[in-house]
Short mmCIF file of C-alpha atoms in Angstrom, two decimals:
data_model
loop_
_atom_site.label_atom_id
_atom_site.label_comp_id
_atom_site.label_asym_id
_atom_site.label_seq_id
_atom_site.Cartn_x
_atom_site.Cartn_y
_atom_site.Cartn_z
CA MET A 1 -68.72 28.99 -72.86
CA ASN A 2 -66.33 26.19 -73.85
CA HIS A 3 -69.23 23.76 -74.77
CA LEU A 4 -70.62 26.47 -77.25
CA ARG A 5 -67.07 27.10 -78.67
CA LEU A 6 -66.94 23.99 -80.59
CA ASN A 7 -70.20 24.42 -82.07
CA LEU A 8 -69.55 28.29 -83.25
CA LEU A 9 -66.27 26.75 -84.85
CA ARG A 10 -68.21 24.16 -86.98
CA PRO A 11 -69.21 25.75 -90.49
CA ASN A 12 -71.97 24.73 -92.93
CA SER A 13 -70.41 21.47 -94.40
CA GLN A 14 -71.20 22.67 -97.79
CA HIS A 15 -68.84 25.32 -97.92
CA LEU A 16 -65.54 23.54 -96.23
CA PRO A 17 -63.81 20.28 -96.54
CA ALA A 18 -64.22 17.79 -94.07
CA THR A 19 -60.75 18.16 -92.74
CA LEU A 20 -61.90 21.72 -91.47
CA ILE A 21 -65.06 20.57 -90.03
CA LYS A 22 -63.85 17.52 -88.01
CA ARG A 23 -61.80 18.75 -85.00
CA ASN A 24 -63.44 16.02 -82.49
CA SER A 25 -60.78 15.65 -79.67
CA THR A 26 -57.34 15.27 -81.68
CA PRO A 27 -54.96 18.33 -81.75
CA TRP A 28 -55.37 20.52 -84.73
CA ASP A 29 -52.81 19.73 -87.18
CA ALA A 30 -52.60 21.69 -90.39
CA THR A 31 -49.50 19.85 -91.53
CA THR A 32 -51.02 16.83 -92.57
CA ARG A 33 -53.36 18.82 -94.98
CA TYR A 34 -51.17 19.68 -97.43
CA ARG A 35 -48.26 18.09 -99.14
CA THR A 36 -46.95 20.87 -101.23
CA ARG A 37 -48.22 24.04 -99.24
CA CYS A 38 -45.40 25.80 -97.35
CA LEU A 39 -47.02 26.53 -93.83
CA ARG A 40 -45.00 29.83 -93.44
CA GLN A 41 -45.11 29.53 -89.67
CA ASP A 42 -43.38 32.63 -88.78
CA THR A 43 -45.06 34.78 -91.07
CA VAL A 44 -48.47 33.46 -89.84
CA SER A 45 -47.68 33.66 -86.38
CA LYS A 46 -46.41 37.44 -86.83
CA LEU A 47 -49.80 38.15 -88.77
CA ALA A 48 -51.76 36.71 -85.83
CA ALA A 49 -49.72 38.86 -83.48
CA ALA A 50 -50.39 41.94 -85.62
CA VAL A 51 -54.14 41.01 -85.66
CA ASP A 52 -54.53 40.50 -81.74
CA SER A 53 -52.67 43.83 -81.10
CA GLN A 54 -54.43 45.91 -83.65
CA ASN A 55 -57.99 45.00 -83.87
CA VAL A 56 -57.99 45.67 -87.36
CA ILE A 57 -55.73 44.28 -90.07
CA HIS A 58 -55.91 45.48 -93.80
CA ILE A 59 -53.79 43.35 -96.48
CA ARG A 60 -53.48 44.03 -99.84
CA GLY A 61 -52.12 42.26 -102.83
CA THR A 62 -52.73 41.86 -106.50
CA PRO A 63 -54.40 38.49 -107.92
CA ALA A 64 -52.21 35.38 -107.31
CA SER A 65 -50.24 37.14 -104.42
CA GLY A 66 -51.12 34.44 -101.97
CA LYS A 67 -54.04 36.05 -99.85
CA THR A 68 -56.56 33.27 -99.95
CA VAL A 69 -53.71 30.54 -99.13
CA LEU A 70 -52.37 33.10 -96.49
CA SER A 71 -56.41 33.68 -94.91
CA GLN A 72 -56.67 29.67 -94.71
CA LEU A 73 -52.94 29.48 -92.95
CA LEU A 74 -54.04 31.81 -90.75
CA LEU A 75 -57.37 30.25 -89.73
CA ASP A 76 -55.20 27.18 -89.18
CA TYR A 77 -53.09 28.79 -86.69
CA TYR A 78 -55.87 30.08 -84.43
CA LEU A 79 -57.47 26.85 -84.70
CA THR A 80 -54.35 25.03 -83.69
CA ASN A 81 -53.84 27.46 -80.50
CA ASP A 82 -57.80 26.85 -79.57
CA ARG A 83 -59.27 30.35 -80.58
CA ASN A 84 -62.66 31.32 -81.97
CA VAL A 85 -62.18 32.07 -85.55
CA PHE A 86 -64.38 32.26 -88.67
CA LEU A 87 -63.39 32.62 -92.24
CA LEU A 88 -65.65 34.28 -94.81
CA GLU A 89 -64.26 33.56 -98.33
CA THR A 90 -66.73 36.42 -99.89
CA TRP A 91 -68.63 39.40 -98.99
CA GLU A 92 -72.39 39.98 -99.14
CA PRO A 93 -73.56 43.78 -98.46
CA LEU A 94 -74.87 43.73 -95.11
CA GLU A 95 -77.58 46.28 -96.66
CA ALA A 96 -79.02 43.02 -98.05
CA SER A 97 -80.25 41.75 -94.68
CA GLN A 98 -83.94 42.82 -93.98
CA SER A 99 -83.35 44.34 -90.68
CA GLY A 100 -81.34 44.93 -87.55
CA ASP A 101 -78.61 47.09 -86.76
CA PRO A 102 -74.97 46.60 -88.41
CA TRP A 103 -73.70 44.23 -85.99
CA THR A 104 -77.09 41.89 -86.07
CA ARG A 105 -76.57 42.24 -90.10
CA PHE A 106 -72.84 40.95 -89.88
CA GLY A 107 -74.11 37.86 -87.64
CA LEU A 108 -76.45 37.12 -90.10
CA HIS A 109 -73.83 37.12 -92.66
CA LEU A 110 -71.56 34.74 -90.55
CA GLN A 111 -74.71 32.50 -89.77
CA GLN A 112 -75.18 31.73 -93.56
CA LYS A 113 -71.76 29.88 -93.24
CA TYR A 114 -71.93 28.75 -89.64
CA PRO A 115 -75.74 27.97 -88.94
CA GLU A 116 -75.04 28.07 -85.02
CA PHE A 117 -73.47 31.53 -84.92
CA ASP A 118 -75.43 33.63 -82.32
CA THR A 119 -76.36 36.86 -84.23
CA THR A 120 -76.82 38.72 -81.10
CA TRP A 121 -73.33 38.35 -80.29
CA LYS A 122 -74.23 37.58 -76.61
CA SER A 123 -72.28 34.19 -76.66
CA VAL A 124 -69.50 34.94 -79.02
CA PRO A 125 -66.30 35.03 -76.70
CA ALA A 126 -64.01 37.95 -76.55
CA ASN A 127 -61.04 38.10 -79.11
CA THR A 128 -62.95 36.24 -81.62
CA VAL A 129 -61.23 36.42 -84.91
CA VAL A 130 -63.26 37.09 -88.21
CA ILE A 131 -61.28 36.60 -91.45
CA ILE A 132 -62.55 38.07 -94.59
CA ASP A 133 -61.10 37.22 -98.05
CA GLU A 134 -61.93 38.98 -101.36
CA ALA A 135 -62.68 42.13 -99.09
CA GLN A 136 -62.59 44.65 -101.56
CA GLY A 137 -66.49 43.50 -102.17
CA SER A 138 -67.06 45.12 -99.08
CA TYR A 139 -65.60 48.76 -99.80
CA ARG A 140 -69.18 50.25 -100.79
CA ASP A 141 -70.76 48.63 -97.72
CA THR A 142 -71.53 51.66 -95.51
CA TYR A 143 -72.99 49.41 -92.64
CA PHE A 144 -69.46 47.69 -92.27
CA TRP A 145 -67.07 50.43 -93.08
CA ASN A 146 -68.65 53.25 -91.31
CA THR A 147 -70.01 50.95 -88.20
CA ILE A 148 -68.09 47.81 -87.56
CA ILE A 149 -64.80 48.55 -88.98
CA LYS A 150 -64.78 52.14 -87.59
CA ASN A 151 -65.58 51.04 -84.27
CA ARG A 152 -63.02 48.29 -84.15
CA ARG A 153 -60.29 50.30 -85.14
CA SER A 154 -60.93 52.64 -82.64
CA GLY A 155 -61.32 49.61 -79.86
CA GLN A 156 -65.19 50.21 -79.20
CA ASP A 157 -68.04 47.76 -79.37
CA LYS A 158 -67.86 44.02 -79.78
CA ASP A 159 -64.42 42.43 -78.86
CA ILE A 160 -63.52 40.93 -81.99
CA LYS A 161 -60.59 40.79 -84.17
CA ILE A 162 -60.79 41.31 -88.07
CA CYS A 163 -58.55 40.57 -90.79
CA LEU A 164 -59.19 41.88 -94.21
CA PHE A 165 -57.49 40.48 -97.35
CA SER A 166 -58.14 42.56 -100.44
CA PHE A 167 -56.51 42.60 -103.97
CA TYR A 168 -56.80 46.37 -104.23
CA GLY A 169 -57.78 49.43 -101.88
CA SER A 170 -56.42 52.72 -100.61
CA PRO A 171 -53.24 51.76 -98.33
CA SER A 172 -54.53 54.38 -95.79
CA THR A 173 -58.24 53.90 -95.77
CA GLY A 174 -59.11 50.86 -97.45
CA VAL A 175 -62.39 52.61 -99.19
CA GLU A 176 -61.88 55.60 -101.44
CA GLU A 177 -63.64 58.71 -99.85
CA ASP A 178 -65.38 59.11 -103.37
CA ASP A 179 -66.78 55.74 -103.27
CA ASN A 180 -68.81 55.94 -100.19
CA LYS A 181 -72.43 57.10 -101.40
CA ASN A 182 -73.24 58.36 -97.92
CA GLU A 183 -69.87 60.58 -97.77
CA PHE A 184 -68.62 59.20 -94.37
CA THR A 185 -65.04 59.89 -93.48
CA PRO A 186 -63.36 56.47 -93.84
CA VAL A 187 -61.39 54.88 -91.01
CA THR A 188 -57.59 55.25 -91.57
CA PHE A 189 -55.02 52.40 -91.23
CA GLY A 190 -51.49 53.54 -90.15
CA PRO A 191 -48.51 51.35 -90.90
CA ALA A 192 -49.01 48.92 -87.89
CA GLN A 193 -52.48 48.17 -89.40
CA ARG A 194 -51.64 47.11 -93.10
CA ILE A 195 -49.72 44.51 -94.75
CA THR A 196 -48.72 44.76 -98.40
CA LEU A 197 -46.78 42.48 -100.82
CA THR A 198 -43.36 42.70 -98.95
CA PRO A 199 -42.16 44.03 -95.52
CA GLN A 200 -42.24 48.03 -95.48
CA LEU A 201 -39.51 50.39 -93.95
CA ASP A 202 -41.74 52.00 -91.52
CA GLU A 203 -40.28 50.95 -87.86
CA ASP A 204 -44.12 50.36 -87.06
CA SER A 205 -44.87 48.12 -90.13
CA PRO A 206 -45.45 44.25 -89.38
CA ASP A 207 -42.10 42.54 -90.61
CA ILE A 208 -44.20 40.47 -93.08
CA GLY A 209 -45.60 40.43 -96.44
CA LEU A 210 -47.77 38.38 -98.94
CA PHE A 211 -44.95 37.06 -100.66
CA TYR A 212 -42.70 34.30 -99.79
CA THR A 213 -39.38 35.36 -97.86
CA GLU A 214 -36.41 33.64 -99.22
CA ASP A 215 -36.54 30.75 -96.58
CA GLU A 216 -40.11 30.28 -97.59
CA PHE A 217 -39.20 30.32 -101.07
CA ARG A 218 -36.61 27.57 -100.78
CA GLU A 219 -39.12 25.48 -98.66
CA VAL A 220 -41.83 25.52 -101.42
CA VAL A 221 -39.56 25.07 -104.16
CA SER A 222 -38.39 21.60 -102.17
CA LEU A 223 -41.91 20.77 -101.46
CA LEU A 224 -43.05 21.20 -105.13
CA THR A 225 -40.23 19.37 -106.69
CA THR A 226 -40.17 16.40 -103.91
CA ASN A 227 -44.27 15.89 -104.04
CA ARG A 228 -45.95 17.37 -106.70
CA PHE A 229 -44.69 15.22 -109.68
CA ASP A 230 -44.25 11.56 -110.38
CA GLU A 231 -40.64 11.98 -110.84
CA PRO A 232 -38.97 14.21 -107.83
CA PHE A 233 -36.08 16.33 -109.08
CA ALA A 234 -34.05 19.09 -107.58
CA ILE A 235 -33.19 22.64 -108.60
CA ASP A 236 -29.53 24.02 -107.75
CA LYS A 237 -28.72 27.09 -105.49
CA THR A 238 -27.66 29.23 -108.47
CA ALA A 239 -31.06 28.45 -110.42
CA MET A 240 -33.10 29.08 -107.08
CA ASP A 241 -31.33 32.34 -106.48
CA TYR A 242 -32.08 33.53 -110.17
CA MET A 243 -35.69 32.30 -109.78
CA TYR A 244 -36.45 34.13 -106.44
CA ASP A 245 -35.09 37.29 -108.12
CA LEU A 246 -37.34 36.97 -111.04
CA THR A 247 -40.43 36.30 -108.99
CA ASN A 248 -39.75 38.34 -105.87
CA GLY A 249 -40.96 35.44 -104.26
CA HIS A 250 -44.64 36.05 -105.75
CA PRO A 251 -46.28 32.62 -104.57
CA GLY A 252 -48.17 32.41 -107.92
CA GLY A 253 -45.32 33.08 -110.15
CA VAL A 254 -43.08 30.57 -108.20
CA THR A 255 -45.76 27.88 -108.71
CA ALA A 256 -45.98 28.40 -112.30
CA ILE A 257 -42.11 28.73 -113.00
CA ILE A 258 -41.62 25.24 -111.16
CA ASP A 259 -44.31 23.77 -113.34
CA PHE A 260 -42.66 25.35 -116.40
CA LEU A 261 -39.46 23.99 -115.71
CA GLN A 262 -40.83 20.58 -114.82
CA ASN A 263 -42.75 20.54 -118.19
CA ARG A 264 -39.69 21.47 -120.40
CA HIS A 265 -37.26 18.87 -118.79
CA ARG A 266 -40.30 16.18 -118.23
CA ASN A 267 -38.81 13.70 -120.46
CA LEU A 268 -35.10 13.80 -119.17
CA LEU A 269 -36.42 13.57 -115.49
CA LYS A 270 -38.65 10.76 -116.58
CA HIS A 271 -35.71 8.53 -118.01
CA LYS A 272 -33.45 9.79 -115.18
CA GLU A 273 -31.03 11.47 -117.54
CA ILE A 274 -31.02 14.41 -115.30
CA ARG A 275 -31.85 14.82 -111.60
CA THR A 276 -31.07 18.42 -111.03
CA ILE A 277 -32.23 21.44 -112.78
CA THR A 278 -29.38 23.74 -113.19
CA MET A 279 -28.98 27.45 -114.04
CA ASP A 280 -28.43 26.42 -117.71
CA HIS A 281 -31.46 24.61 -117.92
CA VAL A 282 -33.53 27.56 -116.63
CA LEU A 283 -31.80 29.85 -118.99
CA GLN A 284 -32.16 27.78 -122.02
CA SER A 285 -35.80 27.38 -121.01
CA LEU A 286 -36.69 30.93 -120.66
CA LYS A 287 -34.98 31.77 -124.18
CA ASP A 288 -38.40 30.87 -125.65
CA GLU A 289 -40.27 33.63 -124.33
CA ASN A 290 -43.28 32.96 -126.55
CA GLY A 291 -43.49 29.29 -124.96
CA PHE A 292 -42.72 30.49 -121.30
CA PHE A 293 -46.05 33.09 -121.44
CA GLY A 294 -47.88 30.71 -123.24
CA PHE A 295 -47.36 28.01 -120.53
CA LEU A 296 -48.24 30.69 -117.67
CA ARG A 297 -51.95 30.83 -119.43
CA ASN A 298 -52.83 27.96 -117.24
CA HIS A 299 -51.50 29.36 -114.16
CA ALA A 300 -53.22 31.33 -111.41
CA VAL A 301 -50.48 33.97 -111.93
CA TYR A 302 -52.01 34.58 -115.45
CA ARG A 303 -54.87 36.52 -113.90
CA SER A 304 -52.31 39.27 -112.91
CA PHE A 305 -51.01 40.10 -116.33
CA PRO A 306 -52.45 42.91 -118.48
CA ARG A 307 -54.11 41.34 -121.19
CA GLY A 308 -57.41 41.13 -123.20
CA GLN A 309 -59.84 43.80 -124.53
CA HIS A 310 -59.34 45.66 -121.01
CA LEU A 311 -55.57 46.28 -122.30
CA THR A 312 -56.48 49.47 -124.16
CA SER A 313 -53.85 51.52 -126.08
CA GLU A 314 -54.18 54.02 -123.03
CA ALA A 315 -53.81 51.52 -120.44
CA ALA A 316 -50.84 50.01 -122.02
CA GLY A 317 -49.29 53.58 -122.05
CA ALA A 318 -49.76 54.11 -118.68
CA LEU A 319 -48.56 50.41 -117.57
CA GLY A 320 -45.48 51.41 -119.77
CA LYS A 321 -44.78 54.57 -117.85
CA VAL A 322 -44.79 52.32 -114.51
CA LEU A 323 -42.36 49.76 -116.15
CA VAL A 324 -39.92 52.49 -117.27
CA ASN A 325 -39.83 54.61 -113.97
CA GLY A 326 -40.29 51.76 -111.52
CA GLY A 327 -43.31 53.34 -110.30
CA ILE A 328 -45.17 56.69 -110.85
CA PRO A 329 -47.61 58.76 -108.56
CA PHE A 330 -51.12 57.31 -108.18
CA GLU A 331 -53.80 59.50 -109.17
CA ILE A 332 -57.16 58.16 -108.26
CA ASP A 333 -59.05 60.58 -110.76
CA ASP A 334 -56.82 59.09 -113.65
CA ALA A 335 -59.61 56.86 -114.98
CA THR A 336 -56.78 54.64 -116.83
CA MET A 337 -54.67 54.28 -113.89
CA ARG A 338 -57.77 53.28 -111.80
CA LYS A 339 -58.37 50.74 -114.24
CA CYS A 340 -55.05 49.16 -114.05
CA TYR A 341 -55.28 49.17 -110.15
CA GLU A 342 -58.64 47.82 -109.82
CA ARG A 343 -57.95 44.93 -112.38
CA GLY A 344 -54.99 44.28 -110.08
CA TRP A 345 -52.23 45.08 -113.03
CA VAL A 346 -50.45 47.50 -110.67
CA HIS A 347 -49.92 47.77 -106.88
CA ARG A 348 -50.84 50.78 -105.12
CA ILE A 349 -48.21 51.58 -102.22
CA SER A 350 -47.94 54.37 -99.79
CA GLU A 351 -44.76 56.36 -99.38
CA GLU A 352 -44.68 57.90 -96.10
CA GLN A 353 -43.02 61.30 -95.72
CA ILE A 354 -44.30 62.83 -92.41
CA PRO A 355 -46.08 65.00 -92.16
CA GLN A 356 -47.22 63.95 -95.78
CA SER A 357 -47.51 61.07 -97.63
CA HIS A 358 -48.37 60.07 -101.29
CA ASP A 359 -49.28 56.88 -103.11
CA ILE A 360 -47.33 55.23 -106.17
CA ALA A 361 -48.38 52.62 -108.64
CA VAL A 362 -45.76 49.75 -108.91
CA LEU A 363 -45.69 46.41 -110.50
CA PRO A 364 -46.03 43.43 -108.67
CA SER A 365 -42.92 41.71 -109.42
CA ARG A 366 -39.81 41.42 -111.93
CA LEU A 367 -42.00 38.57 -113.71
CA HIS A 368 -44.73 41.48 -114.32
CA GLU A 369 -41.78 43.85 -115.64
CA VAL A 370 -40.54 40.74 -117.89
CA TRP A 371 -44.31 40.28 -119.24
CA LEU A 372 -44.59 43.90 -120.10
CA GLU A 373 -41.40 43.99 -121.76
CA TRP A 374 -42.36 40.96 -123.96
CA PHE A 375 -45.78 42.32 -124.57
CA MET A 376 -44.28 45.59 -125.98
CA GLY A 377 -41.60 43.82 -127.98
CA ASN A 378 -44.58 42.06 -129.98
CA LYS A 379 -45.69 45.41 -130.94
CA PRO A 380 -42.41 47.40 -131.31
CA GLN A 381 -41.76 51.12 -132.02
CA HIS A 382 -38.91 51.75 -134.15
CA LEU A 383 -35.64 53.38 -132.53
CA PRO A 384 -35.47 57.06 -133.86
CA ASP A 385 -33.27 57.27 -137.04
CA ARG A 386 -31.06 59.65 -135.44
CA PHE A 387 -29.54 56.71 -133.39
CA ASP A 388 -27.64 55.22 -135.99
CA GLN A 389 -24.59 54.61 -133.60
CA LEU A 390 -24.55 53.02 -130.10
CA ARG A 391 -22.53 55.70 -128.54
CA THR A 392 -24.74 58.60 -129.87
CA LEU A 393 -27.59 56.66 -128.22
CA CYS A 394 -25.64 56.10 -125.07
CA ARG A 395 -24.69 59.88 -124.58
CA GLU A 396 -28.32 61.14 -124.83
CA VAL A 397 -29.49 58.58 -122.65
CA LEU A 398 -26.88 59.56 -120.15
CA GLU A 399 -27.31 63.11 -120.61
CA GLY A 400 -30.75 62.14 -119.41
CA PHE A 401 -30.18 60.88 -116.21
CA SER A 402 -32.11 62.52 -113.18
CA LYS A 403 -30.04 63.91 -110.42
CA ILE A 404 -33.21 63.38 -108.01
CA SER A 405 -33.80 59.78 -109.03
CA LEU A 406 -29.99 58.91 -108.39
CA ARG A 407 -30.04 60.79 -105.16
CA ARG A 408 -33.43 58.92 -103.78
CA ALA A 409 -31.92 55.52 -105.00
CA VAL A 410 -28.74 56.33 -102.89
CA GLU A 411 -31.09 57.18 -99.83
CA GLY A 412 -33.00 53.79 -100.55
CA LYS A 413 -35.99 55.94 -100.71
CA LYS A 414 -37.10 54.78 -104.22
CA ILE A 415 -39.94 52.47 -103.90
CA SER A 416 -40.28 50.30 -106.87
CA THR A 417 -41.32 46.79 -107.84
CA ALA A 418 -42.67 44.27 -105.40
CA ALA A 419 -43.36 47.41 -102.90
CA LYS A 420 -39.55 47.16 -102.31
CA PRO A 421 -36.73 49.95 -102.34
CA ARG A 422 -34.53 49.56 -105.22
CA PRO A 423 -31.08 48.59 -103.99
CA MET A 424 -28.28 51.28 -104.49
CA GLU A 425 -26.33 49.23 -106.59
CA ALA A 426 -29.06 49.23 -109.41
CA GLN A 427 -29.64 52.80 -109.34
CA TYR A 428 -27.35 53.48 -112.85
CA HIS A 429 -29.12 50.65 -114.15
CA ASP A 430 -32.58 51.58 -113.44
CA GLU A 431 -32.03 55.18 -114.34
CA PHE A 432 -30.35 54.25 -117.68
CA TYR A 433 -33.61 51.97 -118.37
CA ARG A 434 -36.05 55.05 -117.50
CA ALA A 435 -33.74 57.57 -119.59
CA PHE A 436 -33.62 55.56 -122.49
CA TYR A 437 -37.41 55.39 -123.02
CA ASN A 438 -37.68 59.02 -122.26
CA VAL A 439 -35.28 59.52 -125.34
CA THR A 440 -36.61 56.99 -127.44
CA GLY A 441 -40.27 56.69 -126.68
CA ILE A 442 -41.91 53.58 -124.87
CA GLY A 443 -42.53 50.85 -127.28
CA VAL A 444 -38.71 50.48 -128.38
CA PRO A 445 -37.92 47.05 -127.49
CA LEU A 446 -34.90 46.94 -124.92
CA CYS A 447 -34.37 43.56 -123.28
CA SER A 448 -32.84 43.67 -120.03
CA GLU A 449 -31.54 40.78 -117.85
CA TRP A 450 -34.40 38.86 -116.65
CA SER A 451 -32.98 38.60 -113.03
CA ARG A 452 -31.76 42.20 -112.25
CA SER A 453 -29.52 40.90 -109.87
CA GLY A 454 -27.85 38.17 -112.05
CA ASN A 455 -25.36 38.12 -114.57
CA SER A 456 -26.52 35.46 -117.02
CA ARG A 457 -27.42 37.95 -119.90
CA VAL A 458 -26.25 41.28 -121.06
CA ASP A 459 -27.64 44.30 -118.97
CA PHE A 460 -29.50 45.73 -122.06
CA TYR A 461 -29.93 44.17 -125.60
CA ILE A 462 -31.60 46.32 -128.25
CA PRO A 463 -32.65 43.84 -131.05
CA GLN A 464 -33.50 46.54 -133.68
CA LYS A 465 -29.83 47.31 -133.88
CA GLN A 466 -28.36 44.00 -132.46
CA TRP A 467 -26.80 46.36 -129.88
CA ALA A 468 -25.41 45.15 -126.37
CA ILE A 469 -25.03 47.45 -123.41
CA GLU A 470 -23.28 46.12 -120.07
CA PHE A 471 -23.05 47.99 -116.72
CA LEU A 472 -20.66 48.01 -113.94
CA ARG A 473 -20.21 50.09 -110.83
CA ASP A 474 -17.24 51.75 -109.34
CA TYR A 475 -14.63 49.97 -111.56
CA ASP A 476 -15.88 46.64 -110.15
CA ARG A 477 -13.97 44.03 -112.20
CA VAL A 478 -13.70 45.70 -115.10
CA ASP A 479 -11.43 43.00 -116.87
CA GLU A 480 -13.85 40.64 -116.20
CA HIS A 481 -16.63 42.31 -117.85
CA ILE A 482 -14.46 43.16 -120.89
CA SER A 483 -13.50 39.31 -121.25
CA ARG A 484 -17.10 38.21 -121.44
CA PHE A 485 -17.11 39.71 -125.13
CA TYR A 486 -13.93 37.87 -126.15
CA PRO A 487 -13.27 34.04 -126.55
CA GLY A 488 -14.37 31.91 -123.80
CA GLY A 489 -16.64 34.65 -122.36
CA LYS A 490 -20.26 34.02 -122.11
CA TYR A 491 -21.25 36.73 -124.62
CA PHE A 492 -18.69 35.77 -127.19
CA PRO A 493 -21.25 33.32 -129.16
CA TRP A 494 -23.67 36.06 -129.80
CA LEU A 495 -20.83 37.93 -131.56
CA GLN A 496 -19.94 34.80 -133.51
CA GLU A 497 -23.55 34.27 -134.41
CA LYS A 498 -23.81 38.16 -135.52
CA LYS A 499 -26.62 38.66 -132.71
CA VAL A 500 -24.51 41.34 -131.55
CA VAL A 501 -22.72 43.50 -133.96
CA ASP A 502 -21.56 46.51 -131.53
CA TRP A 503 -21.35 46.51 -127.60
CA ILE A 504 -20.05 48.96 -124.99
CA ILE A 505 -19.28 48.76 -121.58
CA ILE A 506 -20.30 51.80 -119.15
CA ASN A 507 -18.66 51.94 -115.88
CA CYS A 508 -20.77 54.24 -113.51
CA ALA A 509 -18.46 55.82 -110.88
CA SER A 510 -17.95 58.79 -108.29
CA SER A 511 -14.55 59.40 -108.84
CA PRO A 512 -12.38 59.84 -112.24
CA PRO A 513 -10.37 56.73 -113.57
CA THR A 514 -6.87 56.34 -112.37
CA ARG A 515 -5.55 53.97 -115.00
CA ALA A 516 -6.10 53.23 -118.60
CA TYR A 517 -7.35 50.10 -120.45
CA SER A 518 -6.97 48.97 -123.67
CA GLU A 519 -10.72 48.00 -124.62
CA GLN A 520 -11.99 50.72 -126.79
CA ASN A 521 -15.55 49.83 -126.07
CA LEU A 522 -15.44 51.17 -122.28
CA TRP A 523 -16.81 54.14 -120.84
CA THR A 524 -16.40 55.47 -117.46
CA ALA A 525 -19.37 57.73 -116.40
CA VAL A 526 -18.37 59.87 -113.33
CA PHE A 527 -21.18 61.33 -111.24
CA THR A 528 -20.06 63.97 -108.82
CA ASN A 529 -21.50 67.04 -106.74
CA CYS A 530 -24.31 64.66 -105.20
CA SER A 531 -25.18 63.43 -108.81
CA SER A 532 -25.52 66.97 -110.07
CA ASP A 533 -22.74 66.68 -112.59
CA LEU A 534 -21.71 63.87 -115.13
CA ARG A 535 -18.30 63.73 -117.27
CA VAL A 536 -17.83 60.48 -119.36
CA TYR A 537 -13.99 59.46 -120.25
CA ASP A 538 -13.08 56.90 -122.93
CA TYR A 539 -10.93 53.77 -122.43
CA GLN A 540 -7.67 56.00 -122.01
CA MET A 541 -9.05 58.40 -119.59
CA ARG A 542 -9.63 61.16 -121.96
CA PRO A 543 -12.65 63.44 -121.34
CA LEU A 544 -15.50 62.64 -124.11
CA PHE A 545 -18.23 65.20 -122.50
CA SER A 546 -19.62 66.65 -119.56
CA VAL A 547 -23.06 67.81 -118.72
CA PRO A 548 -25.01 69.02 -115.55
CA LEU A 549 -27.97 66.69 -114.73
CA HIS A 550 -31.49 67.98 -114.62
CA ASP A 551 -33.99 67.02 -111.89
#
């Protein structure tokens, strides 16, 4: 069988570059093919292990999330390990073939790219791998899903492995039950057979995602800054941490931001006035939000941003709800939500709660949240007139906190942006963001820290009123937070320039204050009884108001 194997691996030369066609007798070495591409060896080896153990793996991710590159890296991995492997970049319905059973039609599809492929499958070795990119194009193909995928999912029929890459699809079935015209019952994918943007919490889920891990992110940044431009440069650790939090490791977003930073500093780099881009450089560059998002129009990540004629007012409203809540229940019968999902503007993720589960819609990354904040800021709604004082607004927002949301955050069960659970320390920040828009209505500009884990900008800024709101948790560095608004502090220039005319610090805690402070702009919000009750104190430990929290 070995003499046939090399012929099966040799695709039609019009489809692939020569480096993929010529193996000859030399070892397969993907490292020589790319100078700026992270080979993601740990991720790829774990993906291959999942494919080999599960027969069918379904990988879903929004546009520019790294699906095509990962499919190519998986191909390289199998070639390196002397495995039979085929990669289909697009899908042609099996029904288009003139005759034959589904397997023969599938073989004919493969033969179009690999001319010597045996459409009878008799000479195809066991454990051959078929990788299919843009697999969402196959969802309406009854022959494929009701025979080939269903049989391989149950371990029957031809002994091959299939890896599907799609930019949308049901987490549990791929195909929507109401999308197949012959009304067959779709195959189901358990946690072990599905991979999404980031690793999921279920113990059966593969410990990988489409997005870069932190180590992969650092490798990518190093490769890009060293090999992509005429003048190599470095990015310091603080700036890299900030960029990773902003992108969540989104491959398209990472490349775009590196290009943007190089573009903004190219003259300084060219004349060797700087060699390292620092956090200050990053923050200064990102101040020009119009320039930043305008620059991204030339990059792949832009495909994943809501825009154009398809972004109707209804779609913008639905996206606003996803942004404000961190995620909302996904309803396939909601035409607007379905449009956002099938265009790749939101990602659909399953929240497993045995014996029941439900799907939610989330945004792909923090970068996409910032895009929507910027977009809504360009068409702002006015803050209701009743909020003529910052403290009036803060009180009503705090009274609108949800005890259920706070509890879920503490339990680590709140899945949000990038299909990741929100960290417990972000619970009050996230809840203020949600409750603010419940009180004011979606569309009132509320600028938030670009990197949710960073501390380079005030947590919330309301430009219409020039108000600033800073959050801290459980009395953590109270004096330091106060000092940020005074001479020498990072926010003091804003007060001098009249960009901030009023500000407040809200310390969220689980126990009452035990000492007074001299800063009148400090509140302590104490949540007790499993987040069912809220009592707020002023800087002198005097109670201001208390309220039971709703669901």
